[in-house]
XYZ file of C-alpha atoms in Angstrom:
392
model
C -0.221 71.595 204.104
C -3.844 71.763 205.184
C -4.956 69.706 208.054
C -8.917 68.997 208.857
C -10.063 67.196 211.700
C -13.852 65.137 210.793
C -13.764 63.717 214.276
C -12.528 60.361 212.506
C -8.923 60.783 212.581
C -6.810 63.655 210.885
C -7.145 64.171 206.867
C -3.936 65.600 204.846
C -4.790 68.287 202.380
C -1.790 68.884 200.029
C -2.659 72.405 198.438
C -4.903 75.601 198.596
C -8.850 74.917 199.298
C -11.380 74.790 196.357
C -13.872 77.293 196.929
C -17.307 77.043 195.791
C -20.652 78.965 195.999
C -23.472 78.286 198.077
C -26.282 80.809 196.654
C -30.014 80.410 198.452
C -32.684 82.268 200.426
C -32.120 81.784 203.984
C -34.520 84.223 205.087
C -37.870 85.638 203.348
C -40.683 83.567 201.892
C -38.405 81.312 199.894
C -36.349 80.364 202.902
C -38.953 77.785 203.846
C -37.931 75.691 201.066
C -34.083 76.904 200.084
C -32.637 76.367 203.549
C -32.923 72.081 203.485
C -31.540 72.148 200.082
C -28.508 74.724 201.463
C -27.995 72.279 204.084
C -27.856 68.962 201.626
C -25.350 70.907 199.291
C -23.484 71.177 202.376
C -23.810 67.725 203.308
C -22.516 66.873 200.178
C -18.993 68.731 200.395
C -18.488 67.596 203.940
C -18.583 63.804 202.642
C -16.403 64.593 199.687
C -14.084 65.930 202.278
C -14.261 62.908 204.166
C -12.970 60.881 201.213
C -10.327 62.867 200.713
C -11.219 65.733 199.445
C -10.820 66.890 195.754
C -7.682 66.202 193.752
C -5.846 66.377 196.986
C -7.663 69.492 198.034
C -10.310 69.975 200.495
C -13.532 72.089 199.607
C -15.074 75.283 201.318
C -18.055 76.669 200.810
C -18.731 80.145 201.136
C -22.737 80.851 201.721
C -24.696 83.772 200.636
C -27.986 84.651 200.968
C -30.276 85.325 198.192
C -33.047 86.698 200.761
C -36.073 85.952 198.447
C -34.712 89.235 196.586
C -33.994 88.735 193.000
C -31.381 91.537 192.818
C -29.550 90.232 196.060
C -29.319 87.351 194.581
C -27.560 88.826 191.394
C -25.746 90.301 193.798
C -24.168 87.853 195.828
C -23.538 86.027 192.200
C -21.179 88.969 191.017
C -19.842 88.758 194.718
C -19.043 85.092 194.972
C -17.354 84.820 191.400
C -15.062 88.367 191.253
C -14.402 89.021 195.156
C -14.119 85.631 196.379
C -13.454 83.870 193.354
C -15.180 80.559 193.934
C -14.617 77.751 190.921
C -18.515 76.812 190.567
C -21.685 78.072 192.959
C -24.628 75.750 193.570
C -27.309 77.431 194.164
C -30.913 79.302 193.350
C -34.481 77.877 193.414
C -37.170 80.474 191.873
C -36.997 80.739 188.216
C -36.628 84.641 189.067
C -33.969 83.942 190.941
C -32.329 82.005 188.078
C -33.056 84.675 185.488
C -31.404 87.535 187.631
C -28.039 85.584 187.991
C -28.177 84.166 184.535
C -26.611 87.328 182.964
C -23.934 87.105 185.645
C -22.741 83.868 185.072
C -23.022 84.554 181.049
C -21.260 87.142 181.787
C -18.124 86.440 183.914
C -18.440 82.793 181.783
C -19.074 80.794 185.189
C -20.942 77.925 186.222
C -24.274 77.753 188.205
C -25.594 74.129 189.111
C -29.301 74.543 189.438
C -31.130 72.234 191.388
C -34.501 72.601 191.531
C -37.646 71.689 188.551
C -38.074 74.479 186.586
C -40.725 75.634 183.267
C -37.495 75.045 180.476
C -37.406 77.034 177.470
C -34.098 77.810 178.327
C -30.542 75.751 178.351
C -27.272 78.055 178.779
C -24.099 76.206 178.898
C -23.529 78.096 182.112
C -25.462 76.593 184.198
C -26.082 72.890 184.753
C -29.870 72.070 185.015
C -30.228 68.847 187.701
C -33.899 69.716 188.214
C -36.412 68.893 185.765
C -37.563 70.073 182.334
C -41.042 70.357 181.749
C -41.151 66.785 179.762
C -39.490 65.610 183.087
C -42.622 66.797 185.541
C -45.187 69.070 184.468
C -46.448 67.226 181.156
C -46.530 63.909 182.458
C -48.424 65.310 185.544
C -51.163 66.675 183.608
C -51.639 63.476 180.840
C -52.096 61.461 183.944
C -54.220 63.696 185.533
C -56.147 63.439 181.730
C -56.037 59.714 181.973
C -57.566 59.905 185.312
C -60.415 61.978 183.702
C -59.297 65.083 185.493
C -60.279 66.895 182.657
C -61.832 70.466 183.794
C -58.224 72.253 185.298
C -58.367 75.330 187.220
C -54.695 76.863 187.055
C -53.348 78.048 190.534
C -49.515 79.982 191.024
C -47.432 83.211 191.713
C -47.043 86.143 189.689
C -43.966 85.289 188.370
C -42.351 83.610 185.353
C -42.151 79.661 186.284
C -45.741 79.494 186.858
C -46.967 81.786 183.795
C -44.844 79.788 181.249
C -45.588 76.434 183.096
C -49.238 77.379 182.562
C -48.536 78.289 179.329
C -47.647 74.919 178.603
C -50.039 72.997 180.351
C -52.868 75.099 178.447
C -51.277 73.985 175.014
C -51.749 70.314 176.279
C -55.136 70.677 177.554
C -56.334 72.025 173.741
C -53.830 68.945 172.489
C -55.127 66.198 174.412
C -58.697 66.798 175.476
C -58.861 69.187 178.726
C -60.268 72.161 179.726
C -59.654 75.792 181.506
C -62.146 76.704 183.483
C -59.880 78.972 185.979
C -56.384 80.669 186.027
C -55.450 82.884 189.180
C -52.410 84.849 190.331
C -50.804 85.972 193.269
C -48.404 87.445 194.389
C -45.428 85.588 196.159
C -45.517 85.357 199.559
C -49.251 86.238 199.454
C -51.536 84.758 201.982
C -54.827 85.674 201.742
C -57.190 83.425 199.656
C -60.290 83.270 200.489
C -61.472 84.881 197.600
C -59.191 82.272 195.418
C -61.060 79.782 196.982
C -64.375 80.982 195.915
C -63.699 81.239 192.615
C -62.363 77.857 192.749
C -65.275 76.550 194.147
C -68.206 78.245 191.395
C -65.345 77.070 188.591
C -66.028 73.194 189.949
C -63.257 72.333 188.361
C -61.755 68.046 188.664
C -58.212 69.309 189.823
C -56.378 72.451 190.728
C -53.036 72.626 188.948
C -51.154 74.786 191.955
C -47.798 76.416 190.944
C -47.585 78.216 194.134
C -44.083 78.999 195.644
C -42.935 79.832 199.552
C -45.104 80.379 201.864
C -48.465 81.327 200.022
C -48.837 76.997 199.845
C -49.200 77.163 203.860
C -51.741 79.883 203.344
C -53.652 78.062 200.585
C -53.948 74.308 201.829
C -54.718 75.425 205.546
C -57.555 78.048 204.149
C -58.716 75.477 201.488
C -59.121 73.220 204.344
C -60.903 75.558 206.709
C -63.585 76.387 203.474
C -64.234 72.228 203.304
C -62.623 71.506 200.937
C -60.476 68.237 200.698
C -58.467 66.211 198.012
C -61.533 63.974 197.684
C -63.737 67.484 196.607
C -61.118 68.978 194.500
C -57.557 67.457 194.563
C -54.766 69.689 193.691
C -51.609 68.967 192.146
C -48.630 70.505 193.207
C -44.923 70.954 191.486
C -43.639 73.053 194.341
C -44.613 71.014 197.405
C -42.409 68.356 198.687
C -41.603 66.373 202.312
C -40.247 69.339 203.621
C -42.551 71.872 202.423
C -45.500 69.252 203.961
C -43.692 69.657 207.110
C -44.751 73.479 207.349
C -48.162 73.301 205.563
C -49.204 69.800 207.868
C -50.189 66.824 206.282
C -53.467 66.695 207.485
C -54.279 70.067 205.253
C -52.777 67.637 202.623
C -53.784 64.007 202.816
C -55.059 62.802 199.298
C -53.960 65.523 197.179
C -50.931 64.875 194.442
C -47.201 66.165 193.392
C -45.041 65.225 190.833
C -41.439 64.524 191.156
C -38.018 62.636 190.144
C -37.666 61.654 193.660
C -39.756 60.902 196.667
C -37.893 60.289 199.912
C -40.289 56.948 200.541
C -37.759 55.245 197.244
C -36.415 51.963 198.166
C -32.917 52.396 196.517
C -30.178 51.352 198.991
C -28.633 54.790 197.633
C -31.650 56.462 198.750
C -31.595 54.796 202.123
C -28.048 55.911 202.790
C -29.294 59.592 202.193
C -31.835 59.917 204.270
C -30.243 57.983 206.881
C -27.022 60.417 206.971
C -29.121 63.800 206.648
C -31.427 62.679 209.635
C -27.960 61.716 211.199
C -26.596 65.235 210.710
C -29.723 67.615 211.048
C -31.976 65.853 212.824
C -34.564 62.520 213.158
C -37.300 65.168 212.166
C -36.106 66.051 209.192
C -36.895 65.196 205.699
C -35.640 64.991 202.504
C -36.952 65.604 198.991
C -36.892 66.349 195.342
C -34.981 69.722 195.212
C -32.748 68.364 198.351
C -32.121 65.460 196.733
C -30.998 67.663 193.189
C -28.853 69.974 195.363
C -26.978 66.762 196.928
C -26.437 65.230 194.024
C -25.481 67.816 191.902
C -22.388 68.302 194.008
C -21.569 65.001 192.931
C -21.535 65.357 189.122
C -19.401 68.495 189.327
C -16.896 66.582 191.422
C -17.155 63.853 189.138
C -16.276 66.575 186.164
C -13.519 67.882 188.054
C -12.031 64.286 188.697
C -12.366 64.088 184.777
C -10.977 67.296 183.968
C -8.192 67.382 186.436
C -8.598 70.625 187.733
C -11.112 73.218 188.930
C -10.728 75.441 186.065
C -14.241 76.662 184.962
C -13.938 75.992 181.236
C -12.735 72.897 181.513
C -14.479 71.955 184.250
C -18.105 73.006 182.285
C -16.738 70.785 179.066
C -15.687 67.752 181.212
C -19.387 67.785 182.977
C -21.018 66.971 179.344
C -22.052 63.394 179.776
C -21.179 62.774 183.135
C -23.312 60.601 185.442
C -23.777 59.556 189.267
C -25.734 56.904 190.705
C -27.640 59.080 192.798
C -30.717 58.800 195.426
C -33.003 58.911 193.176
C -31.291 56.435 189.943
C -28.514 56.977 187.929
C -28.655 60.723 186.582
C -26.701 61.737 183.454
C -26.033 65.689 182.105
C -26.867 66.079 178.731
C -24.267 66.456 176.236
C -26.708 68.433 174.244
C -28.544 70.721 176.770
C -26.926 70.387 180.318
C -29.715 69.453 181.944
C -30.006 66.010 183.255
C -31.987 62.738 182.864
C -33.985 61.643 184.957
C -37.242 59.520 186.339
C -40.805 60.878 186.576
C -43.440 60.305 189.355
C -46.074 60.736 190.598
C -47.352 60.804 194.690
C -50.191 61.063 196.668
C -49.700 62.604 200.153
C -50.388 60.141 203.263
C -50.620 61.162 206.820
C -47.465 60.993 208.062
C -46.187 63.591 205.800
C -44.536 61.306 203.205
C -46.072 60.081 199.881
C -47.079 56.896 198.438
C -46.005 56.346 194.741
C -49.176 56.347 192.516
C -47.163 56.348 188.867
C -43.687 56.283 187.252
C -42.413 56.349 184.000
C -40.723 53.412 184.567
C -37.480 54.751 183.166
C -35.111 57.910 182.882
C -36.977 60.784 180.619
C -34.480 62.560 178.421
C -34.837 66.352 179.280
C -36.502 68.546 176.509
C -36.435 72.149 177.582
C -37.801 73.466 174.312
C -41.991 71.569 174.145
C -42.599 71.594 170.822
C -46.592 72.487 171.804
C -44.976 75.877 172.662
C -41.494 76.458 171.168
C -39.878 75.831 167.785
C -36.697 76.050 169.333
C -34.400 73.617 169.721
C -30.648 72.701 171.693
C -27.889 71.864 169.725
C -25.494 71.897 172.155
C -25.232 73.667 175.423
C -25.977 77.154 174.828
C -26.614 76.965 170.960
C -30.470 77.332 170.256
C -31.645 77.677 166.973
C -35.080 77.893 165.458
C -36.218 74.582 163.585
C-alpha cells in the first residue's frame, strides 16, 4: 500500500506506481520554450493523482533532459523505456528532436505523446500527435494572410527540418493560390545575429515575413528588427513558434501588432480554459503564462489517461489501440485522436499580439479541423491507419 500526502488529506494507492516519461530541453536554446510545457505535463499528473490516481495507482514521472541535443534526446528515450521502464513518455518539441527518438520508440514499439505543432508528412502509430498538422496551422495562416492581400512573403526559420518542409509547403500554396517569394533565409538554431537578415528583408519589401524561427534566435530577431525600425505596421511577421510564454522573453513591445497562429490562445473564454490558467498561475506563479504547446502537453496527459481507463491497464499495446478515438474536453475545445492518423482534431486561429503580452483573436475556423499530415500540394501520400502510409 502506497500512501501520498497532497496537503488535502491522505490518498490510498493500492499497487505499484505507473511510471511515465517526461522528455524536454531544460537547458540550451530550446529550454526557453520546453521548460513551461515540462511543468504543465507535470501539472497534469499531479491532478490525476489528486483524483485518485490511475486504476488505483498513483503516477510518477521520471524527467530527462533532452538539452537542445538531438542525440541526448535519443538518448534519454532508449534510457527511459529499457532502464526505467516507463509505460508512455510525453515529451519533445523540435521536429529534430522528434525524428531522433522516432526510431527508438519504433523500435522498442513504445509510445511518445507529442505535443507541440509540427510540418506533418509523417504519422507513426507510435507516437500520438496533439499538436497540429500543417492543415491545422500553417495553411490556414498563410490563405488568410492571402486574403488580407499579404501577397509578397519573405520566408524566415532555422536550419533544420520543420521549417524547410513547412516552407516547402507554404511555397506550393503561394504558386496555388496567388502569392509570391521574394525571400527565404536560414539560420542556424540558436543563432543571434541578424542584422544582415534584416537587410535583406528590408530591399526584398516584402507584405509579411513568414518566421519559422525556434529558441532563442526569436529574442534576437524581434528585438534587432525593432532596433532597425521596423514594426508590425512596416512589415508584420507571422510566427508558428511564438506563443505567451515565448512573448514573455522576447517583450511585447518588440511584438505589438505582429501575428501567430494557433489551436489555443490563453485569452479563450472556455470555463475549461479559465480553470487552467487559474491552477498553473496557482502552482508556478501569477507571472506566468500559458499557451499553445503548454496547453497540448496538459492535455495530452489527459487522453492517455483516458486510454488507459479504456484499456484497463498500462500495457503499451493496448494502451496505443485503446487511445484511437479517444477525446477530452480540453482548454482549448473538445480534442479527439484520430482513428486514422493519431494525431488530433482540433481548432485553428489566428492572433495579433497586444501589449500586455497576450493576443487578441483576429480569425478562427469556427470549428475543429480534421488533421491531414500528408498536403496533397506536396505529398501523394496518404494514412490509412496509424502507421500504414501508402502512395495514392
Amino acid at each position: 500500500m502506497f500512501v501520498l500526502s497532497l496537503g488535502m488529506g491522505n490518498i490510498a494507492f493500492s499497487a505499484e506506481p505507473i511510471k511515465v516519461g517526461v522528455l524536454h530541453s531544460l537547458s540550451g536554446t530550446m529550454s526557453i520554450s520546453e521548460v513551461a510545457v515540462k511543468d504543465a505535463t507535470l501539472m497534469a499528473i499531479e491532478e490525476i493523482n489528486a483524483e485518485g490516481g490511475l486504476l488505483g495507482r498513483r503516477i510518477v514521472p521520471i524527467i530527462e533532459d533532452g538539452a537542445s541535443d538531438w542525440p541526448t534526446f535519443a538518448e534519454k528515450a532508449k534510457k527511459l523505456i529499457w532502464k526505467d521502464k516507463v509505460d508512455v513518455v510525453f515529451g519533445c518539441w523540435t521536429s529534430a528532436s522528434r525524428k531522433a527518438v522516432l526510431p527508438v520508440f519504433e523500435k522498442a514499439d513504445h509510445l511518445l505523446f507529442y505535443p507541440v505543432q509540427y510540418e506533418g508528412l509523417e504519422a507513426s502509430k507510435n507516437i500520438v500527435y496533439t499538436g497540429a498538422a500543417p492543415n491545422q496551422q500553417i495553411m490556414p495562416a498563410v490563405t488568410w494572410l492571402l486574403k488580407q492581400n499579404k501577397k509578397k512573403m519573405f520566408l524566415l526559420g532555422s536550419d533544420y527540418v520543420f521549417p524547410r518542409t513547412a516552407n516547402l509547403i507554404i511555397k506550393a500554396q503561394l504558386k496555388a493560390e496567388g502569392g509570391t517569394l521574394v525571400g527565404e533565409e536560414y539560420t542556424p538554431l540558436g543563432h543571434t545575429e541578424y542584422s544582415t537578415v534584416i537587410n535583406k528583408i528590408k530591399a526584398a519589401k516584402p507584405d509579411v515575413v513568414f518566421n519559422t524561427l525556434n529558441g532563442d534566435s526569436n529574442v534576437a530577431f524581434f528585438k534587432q528588427l525593432r532596433a532597425a525600425g521596423i514594426s508590425a505596421e512596416d512589415i508584420p511577421t507571422m510566427s508558428v513558434s511564438i506563443a505567451e510564454d515565448e512573448i514573455r522573453a522576447i517583450g511585447a513591445d518588440n511584438l505589438v501588432g505582429h501575428y501567430a497562429a494557433w489551436n489555443y490562445f490563453m485569452s479563450m473564454k472556455t470555463p475549461e480554459n479559465e480553470t487552467f490558467v487559474k491552477n498553473y498561475k496557482a502552482r508556478y506563479g501569477a507571472n506566468r503564462v500559458t499557451d499553445d504547446p503548454i496547453e497540448a502537453g496538459y492535455f495530452g496527459v489527459y487522453l492517455w489517461a483516458e486510454a488507459v481507463k479504456k484499456a484497463g491497464t498500462t500495457d503499451v499495446a493496448k494502451v496505443r489501440e485503446a487511445v484511437k478515438g479517444i477525446s477530452y474536453k480540453a482548454p482549448e475545445g473538445l480534442v479527439t485522436v484520430s482513428k486514422i492518423n493519431n494525431h488530433t482534431s482540433k481548432l485553428v486561429q489566428i492572433g495579433k499580439v497586444r501589449s500586455d503580452g497576450q493576443f487578441d483573436i483576429v480569425w478562427t475556423s469556427g470549428k475543429v479541423v480534421e488533421p491531414d499530415p500528408f498536403p496533397a500540394l506536396v505529398s501523394k501520400k496518404k494514412v490509412l491507419a496509424p502507421g500504414k502510409i501508402v502512395d495514392e
